[in-house]
Coordinates of C-alpha atoms and ligand atoms in Angstrom, one line a residue:
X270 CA 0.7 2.7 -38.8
X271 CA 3.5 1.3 -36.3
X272 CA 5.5 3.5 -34.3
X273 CA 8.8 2.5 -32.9
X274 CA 10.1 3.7 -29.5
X275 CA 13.1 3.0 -27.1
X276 CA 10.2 1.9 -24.5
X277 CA 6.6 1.3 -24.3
X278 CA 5.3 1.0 -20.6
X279 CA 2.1 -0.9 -20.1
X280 CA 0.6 0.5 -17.2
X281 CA 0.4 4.2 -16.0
X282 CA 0.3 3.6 -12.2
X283 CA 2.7 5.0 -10.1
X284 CA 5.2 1.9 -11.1
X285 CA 4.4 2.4 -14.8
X286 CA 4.3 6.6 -15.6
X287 CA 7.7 7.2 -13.0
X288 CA 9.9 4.7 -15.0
X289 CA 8.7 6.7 -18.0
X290 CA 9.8 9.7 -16.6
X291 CA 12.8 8.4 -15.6
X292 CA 13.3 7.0 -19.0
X293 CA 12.4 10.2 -20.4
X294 CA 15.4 11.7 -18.8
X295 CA 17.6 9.0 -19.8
X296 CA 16.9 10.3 -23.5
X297 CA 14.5 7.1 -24.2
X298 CA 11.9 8.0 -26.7
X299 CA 8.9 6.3 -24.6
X300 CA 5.0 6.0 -25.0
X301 CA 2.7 4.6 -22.2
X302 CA 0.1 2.3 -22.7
X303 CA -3.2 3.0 -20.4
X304 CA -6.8 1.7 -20.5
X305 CA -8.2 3.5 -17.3
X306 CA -6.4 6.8 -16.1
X307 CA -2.5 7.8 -15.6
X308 CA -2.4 7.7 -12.0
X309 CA -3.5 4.0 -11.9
X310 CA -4.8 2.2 -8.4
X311 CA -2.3 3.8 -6.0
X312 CA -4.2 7.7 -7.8
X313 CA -7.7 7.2 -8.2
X314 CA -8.7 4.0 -6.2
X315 CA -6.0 3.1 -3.5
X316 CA -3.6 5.3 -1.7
X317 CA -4.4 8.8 -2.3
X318 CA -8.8 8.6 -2.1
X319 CA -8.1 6.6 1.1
X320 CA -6.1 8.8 2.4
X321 CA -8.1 11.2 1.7
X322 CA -11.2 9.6 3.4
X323 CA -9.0 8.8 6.2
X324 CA -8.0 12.1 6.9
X325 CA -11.9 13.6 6.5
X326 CA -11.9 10.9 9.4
X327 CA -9.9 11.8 11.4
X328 CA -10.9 15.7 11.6
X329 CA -14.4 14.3 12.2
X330 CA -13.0 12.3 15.5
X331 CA -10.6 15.1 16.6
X332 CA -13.7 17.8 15.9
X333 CA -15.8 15.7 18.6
X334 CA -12.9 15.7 21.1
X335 CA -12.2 19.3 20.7
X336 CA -13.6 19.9 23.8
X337 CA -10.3 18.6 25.4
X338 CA -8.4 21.1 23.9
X339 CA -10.8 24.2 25.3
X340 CA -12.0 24.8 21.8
X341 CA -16.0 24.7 21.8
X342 CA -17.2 22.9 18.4
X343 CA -21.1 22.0 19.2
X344 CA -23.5 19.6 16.8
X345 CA -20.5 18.6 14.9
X346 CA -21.5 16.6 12.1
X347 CA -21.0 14.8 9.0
X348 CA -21.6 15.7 5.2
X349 CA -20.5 13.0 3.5
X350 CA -21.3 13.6 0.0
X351 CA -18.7 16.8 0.7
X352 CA -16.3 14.3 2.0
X353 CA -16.2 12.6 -1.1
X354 CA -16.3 15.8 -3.2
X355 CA -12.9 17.0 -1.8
X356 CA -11.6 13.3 -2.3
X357 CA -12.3 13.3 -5.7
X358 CA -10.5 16.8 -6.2
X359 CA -7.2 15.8 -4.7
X360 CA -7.4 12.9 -6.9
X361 CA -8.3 15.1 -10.0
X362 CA -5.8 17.9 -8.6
X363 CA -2.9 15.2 -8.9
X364 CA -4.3 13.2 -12.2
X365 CA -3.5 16.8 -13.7
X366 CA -0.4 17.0 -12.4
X367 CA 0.6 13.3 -13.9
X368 CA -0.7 14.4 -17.1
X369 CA 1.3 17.4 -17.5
X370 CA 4.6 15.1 -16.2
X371 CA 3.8 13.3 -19.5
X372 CA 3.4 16.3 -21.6
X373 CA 6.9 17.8 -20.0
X374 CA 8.6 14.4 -20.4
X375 CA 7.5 14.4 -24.4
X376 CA 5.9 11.2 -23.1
X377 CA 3.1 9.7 -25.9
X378 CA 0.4 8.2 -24.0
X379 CA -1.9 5.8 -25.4
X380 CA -5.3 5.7 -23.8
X381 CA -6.2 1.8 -24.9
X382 CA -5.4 -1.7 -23.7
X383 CA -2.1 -2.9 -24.5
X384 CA -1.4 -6.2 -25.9
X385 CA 2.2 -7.9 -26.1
X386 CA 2.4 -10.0 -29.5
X387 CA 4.5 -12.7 -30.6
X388 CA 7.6 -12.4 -33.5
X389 CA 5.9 -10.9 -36.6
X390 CA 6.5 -8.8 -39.4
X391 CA 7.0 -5.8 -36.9
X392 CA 9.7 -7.2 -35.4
X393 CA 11.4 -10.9 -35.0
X394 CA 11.3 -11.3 -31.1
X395 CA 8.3 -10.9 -29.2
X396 CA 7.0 -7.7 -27.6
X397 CA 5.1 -5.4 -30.4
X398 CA 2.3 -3.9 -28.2
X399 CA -0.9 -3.6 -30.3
X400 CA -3.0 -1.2 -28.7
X401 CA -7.0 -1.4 -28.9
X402 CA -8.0 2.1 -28.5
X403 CA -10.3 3.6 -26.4
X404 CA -11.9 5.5 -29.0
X405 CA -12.7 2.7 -31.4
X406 CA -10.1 3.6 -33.7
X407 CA -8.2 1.4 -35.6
X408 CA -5.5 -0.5 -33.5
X409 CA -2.2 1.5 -32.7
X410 CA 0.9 -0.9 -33.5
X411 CA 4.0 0.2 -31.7
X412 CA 7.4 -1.3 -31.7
X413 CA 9.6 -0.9 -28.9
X414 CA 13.8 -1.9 -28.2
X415 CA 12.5 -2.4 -24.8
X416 CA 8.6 -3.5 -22.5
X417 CA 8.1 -2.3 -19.0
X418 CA 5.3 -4.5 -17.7
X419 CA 3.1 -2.5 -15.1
X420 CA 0.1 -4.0 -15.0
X421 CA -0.7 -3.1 -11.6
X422 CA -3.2 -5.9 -9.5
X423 CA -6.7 -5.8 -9.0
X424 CA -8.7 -6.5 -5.3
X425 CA -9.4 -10.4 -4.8
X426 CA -12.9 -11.6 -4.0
X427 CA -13.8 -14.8 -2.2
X428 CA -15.1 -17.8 -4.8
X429 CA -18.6 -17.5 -6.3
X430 CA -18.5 -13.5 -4.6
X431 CA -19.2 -10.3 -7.2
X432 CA -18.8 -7.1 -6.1
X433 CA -22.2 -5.8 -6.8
X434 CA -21.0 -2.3 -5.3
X435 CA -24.3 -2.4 -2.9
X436 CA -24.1 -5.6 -0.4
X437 CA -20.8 -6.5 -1.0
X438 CA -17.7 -4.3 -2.3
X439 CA -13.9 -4.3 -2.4
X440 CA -11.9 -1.2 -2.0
X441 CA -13.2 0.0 -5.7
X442 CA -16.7 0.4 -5.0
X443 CA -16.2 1.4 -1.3
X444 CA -14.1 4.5 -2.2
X445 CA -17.0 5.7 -4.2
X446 CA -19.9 4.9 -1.8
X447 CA -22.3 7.7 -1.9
X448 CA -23.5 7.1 1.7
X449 CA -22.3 5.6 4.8
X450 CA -23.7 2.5 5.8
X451 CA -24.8 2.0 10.0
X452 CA -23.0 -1.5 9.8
X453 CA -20.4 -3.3 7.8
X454 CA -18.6 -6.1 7.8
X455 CA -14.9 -6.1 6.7
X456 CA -13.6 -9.5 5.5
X457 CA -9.8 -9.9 5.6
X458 CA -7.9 -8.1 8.4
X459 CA -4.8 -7.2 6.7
X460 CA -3.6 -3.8 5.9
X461 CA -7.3 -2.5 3.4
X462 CA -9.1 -3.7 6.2
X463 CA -7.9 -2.3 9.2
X464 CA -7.4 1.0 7.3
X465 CA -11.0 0.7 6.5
X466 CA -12.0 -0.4 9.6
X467 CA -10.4 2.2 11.8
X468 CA -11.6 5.2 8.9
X469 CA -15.4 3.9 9.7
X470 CA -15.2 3.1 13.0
X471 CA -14.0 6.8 13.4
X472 CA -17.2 8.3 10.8
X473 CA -19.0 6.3 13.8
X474 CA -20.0 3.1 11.6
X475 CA -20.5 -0.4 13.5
X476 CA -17.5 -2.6 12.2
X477 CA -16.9 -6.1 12.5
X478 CA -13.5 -7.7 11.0
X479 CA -13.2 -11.3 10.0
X480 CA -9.1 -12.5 9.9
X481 CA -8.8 -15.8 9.2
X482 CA -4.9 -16.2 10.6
X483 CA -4.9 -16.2 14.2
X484 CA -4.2 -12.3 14.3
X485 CA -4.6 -8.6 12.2
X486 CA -1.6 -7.8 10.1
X487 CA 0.1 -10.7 10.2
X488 CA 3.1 -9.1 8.4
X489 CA 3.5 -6.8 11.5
X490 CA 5.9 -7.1 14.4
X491 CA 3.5 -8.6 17.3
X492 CA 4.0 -5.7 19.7
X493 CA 2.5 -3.3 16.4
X494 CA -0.6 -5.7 16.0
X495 CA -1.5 -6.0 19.5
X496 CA -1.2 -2.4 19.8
X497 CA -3.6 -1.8 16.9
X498 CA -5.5 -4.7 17.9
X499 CA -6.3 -2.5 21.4
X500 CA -6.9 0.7 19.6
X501 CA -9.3 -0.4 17.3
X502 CA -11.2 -2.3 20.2
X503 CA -10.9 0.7 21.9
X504 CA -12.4 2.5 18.8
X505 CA -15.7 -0.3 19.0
X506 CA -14.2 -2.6 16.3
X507 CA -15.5 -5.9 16.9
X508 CA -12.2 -8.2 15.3
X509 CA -13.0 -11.9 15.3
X510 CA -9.6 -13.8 14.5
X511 CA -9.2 -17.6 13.3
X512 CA -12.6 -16.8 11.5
X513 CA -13.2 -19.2 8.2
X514 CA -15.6 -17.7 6.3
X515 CA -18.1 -19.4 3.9
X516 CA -18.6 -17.5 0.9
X517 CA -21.6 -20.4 -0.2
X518 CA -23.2 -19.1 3.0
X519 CA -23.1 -15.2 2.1
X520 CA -27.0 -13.5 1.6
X521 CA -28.2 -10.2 0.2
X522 CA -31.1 -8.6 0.5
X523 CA -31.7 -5.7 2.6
X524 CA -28.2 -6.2 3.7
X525 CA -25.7 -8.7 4.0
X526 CA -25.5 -11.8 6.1
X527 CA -22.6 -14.4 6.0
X528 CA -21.5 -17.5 8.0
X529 CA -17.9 -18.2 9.7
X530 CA -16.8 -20.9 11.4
X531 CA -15.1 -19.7 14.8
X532 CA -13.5 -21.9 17.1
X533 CA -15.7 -24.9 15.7
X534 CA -18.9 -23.5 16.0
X535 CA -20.7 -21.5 13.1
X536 CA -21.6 -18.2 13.9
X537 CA -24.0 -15.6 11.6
X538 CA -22.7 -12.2 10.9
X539 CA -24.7 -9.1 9.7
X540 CA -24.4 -5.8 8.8
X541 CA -25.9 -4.0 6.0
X542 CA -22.4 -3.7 3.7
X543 CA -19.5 -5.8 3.3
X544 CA -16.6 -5.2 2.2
X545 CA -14.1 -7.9 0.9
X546 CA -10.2 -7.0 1.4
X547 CA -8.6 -10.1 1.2
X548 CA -5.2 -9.4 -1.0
X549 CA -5.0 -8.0 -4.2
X550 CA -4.2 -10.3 -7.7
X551 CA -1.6 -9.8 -10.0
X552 CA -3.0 -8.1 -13.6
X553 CA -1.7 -11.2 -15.9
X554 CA -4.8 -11.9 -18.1
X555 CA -5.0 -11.0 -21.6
X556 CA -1.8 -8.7 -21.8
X557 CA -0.5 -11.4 -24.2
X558 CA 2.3 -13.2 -22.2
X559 CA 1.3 -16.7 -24.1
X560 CA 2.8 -15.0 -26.9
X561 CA 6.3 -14.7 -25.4
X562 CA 8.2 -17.1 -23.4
X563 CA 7.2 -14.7 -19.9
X564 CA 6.7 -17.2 -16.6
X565 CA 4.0 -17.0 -14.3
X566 CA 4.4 -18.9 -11.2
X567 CA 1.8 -18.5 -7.9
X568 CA 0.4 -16.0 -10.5
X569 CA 2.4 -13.5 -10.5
X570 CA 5.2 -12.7 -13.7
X571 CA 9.2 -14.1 -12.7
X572 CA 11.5 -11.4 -13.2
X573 CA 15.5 -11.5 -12.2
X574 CA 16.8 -8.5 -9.3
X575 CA 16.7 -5.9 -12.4
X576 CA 12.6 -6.7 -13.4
X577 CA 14.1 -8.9 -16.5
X578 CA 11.7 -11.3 -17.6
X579 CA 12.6 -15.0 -19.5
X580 CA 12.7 -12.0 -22.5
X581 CA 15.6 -10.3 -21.7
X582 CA 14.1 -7.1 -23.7
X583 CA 10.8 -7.1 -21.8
X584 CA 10.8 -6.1 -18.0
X585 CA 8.2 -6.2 -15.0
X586 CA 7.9 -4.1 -12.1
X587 CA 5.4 -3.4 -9.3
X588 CA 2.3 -5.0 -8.0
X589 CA 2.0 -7.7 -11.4
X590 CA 5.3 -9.1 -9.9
X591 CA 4.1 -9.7 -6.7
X592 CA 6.2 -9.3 -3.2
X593 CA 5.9 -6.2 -1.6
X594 CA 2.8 -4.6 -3.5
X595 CA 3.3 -1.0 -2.6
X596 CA 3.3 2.2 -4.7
X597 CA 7.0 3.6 -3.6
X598 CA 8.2 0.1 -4.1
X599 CA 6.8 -0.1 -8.0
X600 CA 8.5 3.2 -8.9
X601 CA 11.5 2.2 -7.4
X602 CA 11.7 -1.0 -9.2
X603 CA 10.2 1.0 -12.7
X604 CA 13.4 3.2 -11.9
X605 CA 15.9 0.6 -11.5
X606 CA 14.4 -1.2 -14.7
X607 CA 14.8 1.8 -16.8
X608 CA 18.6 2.4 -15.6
X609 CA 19.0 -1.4 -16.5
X610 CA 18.1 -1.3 -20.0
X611 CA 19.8 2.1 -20.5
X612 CA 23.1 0.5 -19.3
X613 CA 23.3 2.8 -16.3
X614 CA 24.2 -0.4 -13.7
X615 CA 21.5 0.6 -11.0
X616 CA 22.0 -1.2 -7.6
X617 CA 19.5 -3.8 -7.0
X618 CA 16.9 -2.9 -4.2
X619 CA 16.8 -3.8 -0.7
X620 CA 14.1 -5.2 0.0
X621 CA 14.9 -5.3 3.6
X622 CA 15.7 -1.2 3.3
X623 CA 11.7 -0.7 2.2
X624 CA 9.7 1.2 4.7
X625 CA 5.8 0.0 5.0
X626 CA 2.9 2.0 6.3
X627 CA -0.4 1.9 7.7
X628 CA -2.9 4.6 7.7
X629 CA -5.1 3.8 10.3
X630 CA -5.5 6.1 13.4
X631 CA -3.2 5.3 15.1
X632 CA -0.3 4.9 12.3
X633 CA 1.4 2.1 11.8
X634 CA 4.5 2.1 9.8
X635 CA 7.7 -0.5 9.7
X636 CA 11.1 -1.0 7.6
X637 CA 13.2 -4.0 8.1
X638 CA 12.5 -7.1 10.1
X639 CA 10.3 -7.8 13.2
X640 CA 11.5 -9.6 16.4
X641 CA 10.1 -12.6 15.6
X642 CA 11.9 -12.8 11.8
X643 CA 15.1 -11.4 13.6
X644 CA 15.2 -14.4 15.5
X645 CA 13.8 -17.1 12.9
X646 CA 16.6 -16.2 10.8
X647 CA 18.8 -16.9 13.4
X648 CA 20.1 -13.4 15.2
X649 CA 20.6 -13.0 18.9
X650 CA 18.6 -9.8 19.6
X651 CA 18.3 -7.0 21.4
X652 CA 15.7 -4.3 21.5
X653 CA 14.5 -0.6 22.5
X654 CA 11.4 0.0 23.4
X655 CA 10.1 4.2 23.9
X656 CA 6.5 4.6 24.6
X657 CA 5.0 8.1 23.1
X658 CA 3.0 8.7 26.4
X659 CA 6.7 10.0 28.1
X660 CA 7.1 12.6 24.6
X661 CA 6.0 16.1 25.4
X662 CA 4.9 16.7 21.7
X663 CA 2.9 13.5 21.7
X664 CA 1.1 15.2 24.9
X665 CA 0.5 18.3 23.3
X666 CA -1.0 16.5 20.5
X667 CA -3.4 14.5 22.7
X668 CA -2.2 11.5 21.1
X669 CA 0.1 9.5 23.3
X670 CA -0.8 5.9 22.2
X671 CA 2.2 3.7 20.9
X672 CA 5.5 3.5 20.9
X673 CA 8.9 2.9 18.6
X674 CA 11.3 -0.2 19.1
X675 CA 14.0 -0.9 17.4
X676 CA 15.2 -4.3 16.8
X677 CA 19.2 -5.1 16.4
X678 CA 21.9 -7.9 16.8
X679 CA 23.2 -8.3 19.8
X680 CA 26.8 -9.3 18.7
X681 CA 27.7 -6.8 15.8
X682 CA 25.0 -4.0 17.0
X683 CA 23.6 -3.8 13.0
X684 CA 20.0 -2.3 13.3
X685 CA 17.9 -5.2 11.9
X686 CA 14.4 -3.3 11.7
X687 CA 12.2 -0.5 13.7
X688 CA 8.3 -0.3 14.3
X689 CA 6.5 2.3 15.3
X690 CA 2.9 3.0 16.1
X691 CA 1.6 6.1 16.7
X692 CA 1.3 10.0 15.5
X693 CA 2.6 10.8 12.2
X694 CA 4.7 7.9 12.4
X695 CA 4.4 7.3 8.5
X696 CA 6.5 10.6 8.0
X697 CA 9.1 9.6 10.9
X698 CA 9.4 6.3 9.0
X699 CA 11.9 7.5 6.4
X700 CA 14.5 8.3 9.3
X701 CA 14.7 4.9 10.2
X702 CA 14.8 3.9 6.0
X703 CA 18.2 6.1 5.8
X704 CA 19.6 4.5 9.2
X705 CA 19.0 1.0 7.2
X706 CA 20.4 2.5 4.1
X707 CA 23.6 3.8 5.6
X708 CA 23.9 0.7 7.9
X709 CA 23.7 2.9 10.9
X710 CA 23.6 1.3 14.6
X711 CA 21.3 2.5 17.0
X712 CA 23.8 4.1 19.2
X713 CA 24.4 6.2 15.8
X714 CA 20.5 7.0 15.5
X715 CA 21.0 8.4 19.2
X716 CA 24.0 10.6 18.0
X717 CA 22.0 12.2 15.6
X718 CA 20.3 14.7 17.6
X719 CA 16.2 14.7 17.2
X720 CA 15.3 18.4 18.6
X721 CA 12.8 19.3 21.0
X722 CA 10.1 19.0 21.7
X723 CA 9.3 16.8 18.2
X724 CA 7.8 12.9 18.2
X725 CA 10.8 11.7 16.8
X726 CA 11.9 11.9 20.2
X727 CA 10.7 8.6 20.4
X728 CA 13.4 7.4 17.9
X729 CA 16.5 8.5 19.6
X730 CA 15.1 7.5 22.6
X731 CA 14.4 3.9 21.6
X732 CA 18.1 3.7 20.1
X733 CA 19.1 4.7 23.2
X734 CA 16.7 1.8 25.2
X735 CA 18.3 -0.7 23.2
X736 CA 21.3 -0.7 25.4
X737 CA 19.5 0.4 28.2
X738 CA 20.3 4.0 27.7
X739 CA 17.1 6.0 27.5
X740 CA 17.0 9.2 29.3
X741 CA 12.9 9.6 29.8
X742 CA 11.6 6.3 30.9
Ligands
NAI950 P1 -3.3 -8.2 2.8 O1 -2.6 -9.3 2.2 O2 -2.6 -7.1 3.5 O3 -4.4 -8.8 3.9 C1 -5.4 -9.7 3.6 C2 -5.8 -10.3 4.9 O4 -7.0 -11.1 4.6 C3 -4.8 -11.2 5.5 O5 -4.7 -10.9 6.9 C4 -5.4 -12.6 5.3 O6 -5.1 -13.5 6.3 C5 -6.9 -12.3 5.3 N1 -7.7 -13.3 4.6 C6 -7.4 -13.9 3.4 N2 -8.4 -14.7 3.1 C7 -9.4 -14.6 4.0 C8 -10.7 -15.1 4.2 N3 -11.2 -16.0 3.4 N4 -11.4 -14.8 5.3 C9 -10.9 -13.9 6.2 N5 -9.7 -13.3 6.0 C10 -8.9 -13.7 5.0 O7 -4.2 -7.6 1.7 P2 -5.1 -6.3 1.6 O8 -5.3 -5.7 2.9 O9 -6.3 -6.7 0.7 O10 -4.1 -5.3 0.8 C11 -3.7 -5.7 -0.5 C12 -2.3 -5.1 -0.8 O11 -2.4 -3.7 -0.9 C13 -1.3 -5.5 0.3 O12 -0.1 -5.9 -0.3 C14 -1.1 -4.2 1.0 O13 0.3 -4.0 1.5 C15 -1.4 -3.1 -0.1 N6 -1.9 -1.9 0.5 C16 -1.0 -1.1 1.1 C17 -1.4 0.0 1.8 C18 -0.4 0.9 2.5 O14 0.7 0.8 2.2 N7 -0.8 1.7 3.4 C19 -2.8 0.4 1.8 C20 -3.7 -0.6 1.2 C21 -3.2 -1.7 0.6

């Protein structure tokens, strides 16, 4: 039997299940279509179990240093199969909590895999969703005024590599590894792998990081991927930069053993796991876009500022788009999308306005643009610079390493973009987001007073540096 609704989203990711909330609200009779589990990547195999894992990490680390803080905490030690277990009930914690948003929201989920078909006698312009289900039963036809696309992306593997979830994993099969390895090897130093790498390093696991740019996190401002770059040495990381792997070369048996060329000579690496983290594809296969006039281009679906595809009716949002494949940045765009098609004229986002985080100990976290783009594109720049060592809540923390800078133009004083690395710098983040939103200057960052003793100190201290201003340093 067909079913017609004001919106069928394919996808129940973060992206996919808060635009149908959203829509739900706007008094849009919606249905989701999911294969796998509401929650999608970011829920069950991306942000939250990393985080998670990260932050089992870090009280493993800060355990074996308690010392330094007169607290006595002798033959510390690792259960790891506990680790995992209170990863896996955060994650089921909040897949609860999505599934009762749905239920509250009067939201029909279908758990099955969600097919866009041409015109037909459902309807005479593409975008009926047939829906295999799950369960075997007979196909689910549903006929929507309006598609959200959020397909979501799925980790990339090198050419002729498998994830066999043993030798060689992506982020999937790492997060559920029953055991840690001694070794690993960590191909792609971008932001998986340095998250990874720092998380292991810190459960005491040998790591070695292949880049093959130059540098780690080539997105980052340099000053941020130096800074990591030293703290992860620090840590025992071994990162070897302008590294070209040979997948032909890669061996399993008893471990793992590949070949890179570095600086022209080829050099063997070991370890007993690998894991592959080299960017993450867009989910276009088989979701029936050859049925509609959708474009594809670099592999990822062409959408206008409001997520409209070449089918005005159908949108796309989040990481099957491509750009910046984050989860806050897919519900925002599934939000703006929904707004569009109800006629509610939502502003289009600002790119430049989106803050972006790393996890790794230390934090990384950015929004807006780094020296070096601030100056490709043309500004005159000036900057401010505060280091956490000189912030007395950084000190009674014990974690002093990093710093914020703020970037801004030199004639008109706008605030092109801040970077921080350091403490809890993924939560002070969102200041600097509403200073880009507003279109604050720094010296109106600095007017906003940041109490003490607190780290984001270090903020109104940097907009203070960028005219030579600061008061500690
Ligand atoms: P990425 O694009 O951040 O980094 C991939 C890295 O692999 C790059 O540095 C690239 O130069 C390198 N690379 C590519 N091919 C290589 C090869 N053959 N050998 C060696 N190195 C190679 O992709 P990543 O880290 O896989 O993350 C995927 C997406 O997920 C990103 O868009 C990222 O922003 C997002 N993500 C965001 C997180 C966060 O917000 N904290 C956490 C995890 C992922």
């Amino acid at each position: 039997m067909a079913e017609e609704y004001d919106l069928v989203v394919l996808g129940g990711g973060t992206g996919g299940y808060v635009a149908a909330i959203r829509a739900s609200k706007l008094g849009l009779k919606t249905a989701i279509v999911e294969s796998r589990e509401l929650g999608g990547t970011c829920l069950h195999r991306g942000c939250i179990p990393s985080k998670a894992l990260l932050r089992s990490a870090e009280v493993y680390r800060q355990t074996k240093e308690a010392d330094t803080y007169g607290v006595v905490a002798e033959n510390t030690s690792l259960n790891f199969p506990k680790v995992q277990e209170r990863k896996q009930s955060i994650v089921d914690t909040l897949h609860k909590g999505v599934q009762g948003l749905m239920k509250k929201g009067k939201i029909d989920v279908y758990e099955g895999f969600g097919r866009i078909l041409g015109p037909s006698i459902f309807s005479p312009t593409a975008g009926t969703i047939s829906v295999e289900m799950n369960n075997g039963e007979e196909n689910e036809m549903l006929i929507p005024k309006n598609v959200l696309i959020a397909t979501g992306s799925s980790p990339k593997l090198l050419p002729g590599m498998e994830a066999d979830g043993t030798f060689v994993m992506t982020s999937d099969e790492a997060l559920n590894m029953e055991e840690l390895p001694e070794s690993i090897l960590i191909i792609g130093g971008g932001v998986i792998g340095i998250e990874w790498a720092s998380m292991l390093a810190d459960f005491g696991v040998k790591v070695t990081v292949l880049e093959y740019l130059p540098q780690i996190l080539p997105t980052e401002d340099e000053e941020v991927f130096k800074e990591i770059l030293k703290q992860m040495k620090k840590k025992g990381v071994q990162v070897v930069t302008s590294a070209k792997v040979l997948p032909e070369s890669l061996q399993t048996s008893e471990g793992v053993s590949i070949e890179a060329e570095v600086n022209e000579s080829t050099e063997t690496f070991k370890a007993e796991r690998m894991l592959v983290s080299v960017g993450r594809a867009a989910n276009v296969k088989n979701i029936g876009l050859e049925n509609t006039s959708i474009e594809v281009d670099k592999g990822v679906i062409q959408t206008n500022k409001f997520y409209q595809t070449k089918e005005s009716h159908i949108y796309a949002i989040g990481d099957v788009i491509g750009g910046m494949q984050l989860a806050h940045v897919a519900s925002h765009e599934g939000i703006t999308a929904v707004e569009h098609m109800a006629d509610q004229h939502p502003h289009p986002i600002n790119y430049e306005h989106v803050p972006s985080c790393i996890y790794s100990n230390p934090e990384a976290a950015s929004v807006g643009l780094t020296e070096q783009q601030a100056k490709e594109q043309g500004f005159e720049v000036k900057t401010g610079k505060f280091s956490f060592q000189a912030i007395g809540k950084a000190l009674v923390f014990g974690e002093t390493d990093g710093f914020v800078k703020i970037v801004a133009d030199k004639k008109t004083d706008d605030l092109l973009g801040v970077h921080m690395v350091g403490p809890h710098v993924t939560d002070m983040i969102s200041e600097a987001g509403l200073a880009k939103v507003l279109d604050a200057t720094p010296w109106e960052i600095a007017e906003s007073i940041h109490p003490h003793p607190t780290l984001a100190e270090a903020i109104g201290e940097a907009a203070m540096a960028v005219d030579g201003n600061q008061i500690h340093g």
